[in-house]
């Protein structure tokens, strides 16, 4: 089951994100999810400790 995350960002940041996604040939969704997944992977031990408690 998919959940939605919705928020507003500054127009200049949006332009930068859009340019980055065009350069990498990915959608904004793919780009943002990739960033989130990388961050979670880098924090995996901390997250596991938190969930186990």
Short mmCIF file of C-alpha atoms in Angstrom, two decimals, residues 9-53:
data_model
loop_
_atom_site.label_atom_id
_atom_site.label_comp_id
_atom_site.label_asym_id
_atom_site.label_seq_id
_atom_site.Cartn_x
_atom_site.Cartn_y
_atom_site.Cartn_z
CA UNK A 9 9.02 24.00 -1.56
CA UNK A 10 10.58 27.25 -2.68
CA UNK A 11 10.33 27.85 -6.44
CA UNK A 12 14.12 28.22 -6.80
CA UNK A 13 14.71 24.87 -5.11
CA UNK A 14 12.08 23.32 -7.38
CA UNK A 15 13.92 24.64 -10.45
CA UNK A 16 17.19 23.15 -9.21
CA UNK A 17 15.53 19.79 -8.53
CA UNK A 18 13.88 19.82 -11.96
CA UNK A 19 17.21 20.56 -13.69
CA UNK A 20 18.93 17.80 -11.71
CA UNK A 21 16.25 15.26 -12.62
CA UNK A 22 16.40 16.16 -16.31
CA UNK A 23 20.20 15.78 -16.24
CA UNK A 24 19.91 12.37 -14.56
CA UNK A 25 16.91 11.29 -16.70
CA UNK A 26 14.76 10.43 -13.67
CA UNK A 27 11.44 11.66 -12.36
CA UNK A 28 11.25 13.94 -9.35
CA UNK A 29 9.66 11.05 -7.44
CA UNK A 30 12.55 8.72 -8.34
CA UNK A 31 15.09 11.39 -7.37
CA UNK A 32 13.51 12.19 -3.99
CA UNK A 33 12.92 8.52 -3.13
CA UNK A 34 16.55 7.77 -4.03
CA UNK A 35 17.75 10.48 -1.65
CA UNK A 36 15.52 9.18 1.14
CA UNK A 37 16.63 5.57 0.59
CA UNK A 38 20.34 6.56 0.64
CA UNK A 39 19.83 8.50 3.86
CA UNK A 40 18.02 5.59 5.50
CA UNK A 41 20.75 3.15 4.41
CA UNK A 42 23.36 5.43 5.99
CA UNK A 43 21.33 5.50 9.22
CA UNK A 44 20.30 1.83 9.26
CA UNK A 45 22.01 0.94 12.57
CA UNK A 46 20.43 3.90 14.35
CA UNK A 47 17.00 3.12 12.94
CA UNK A 48 17.28 -0.55 13.92
CA UNK A 49 18.24 0.40 17.48
CA UNK A 50 15.26 2.74 17.71
CA UNK A 51 12.76 0.21 16.34
CA UNK A 52 13.98 -2.58 18.64
CA UNK A 53 13.46 -0.51 21.81
#
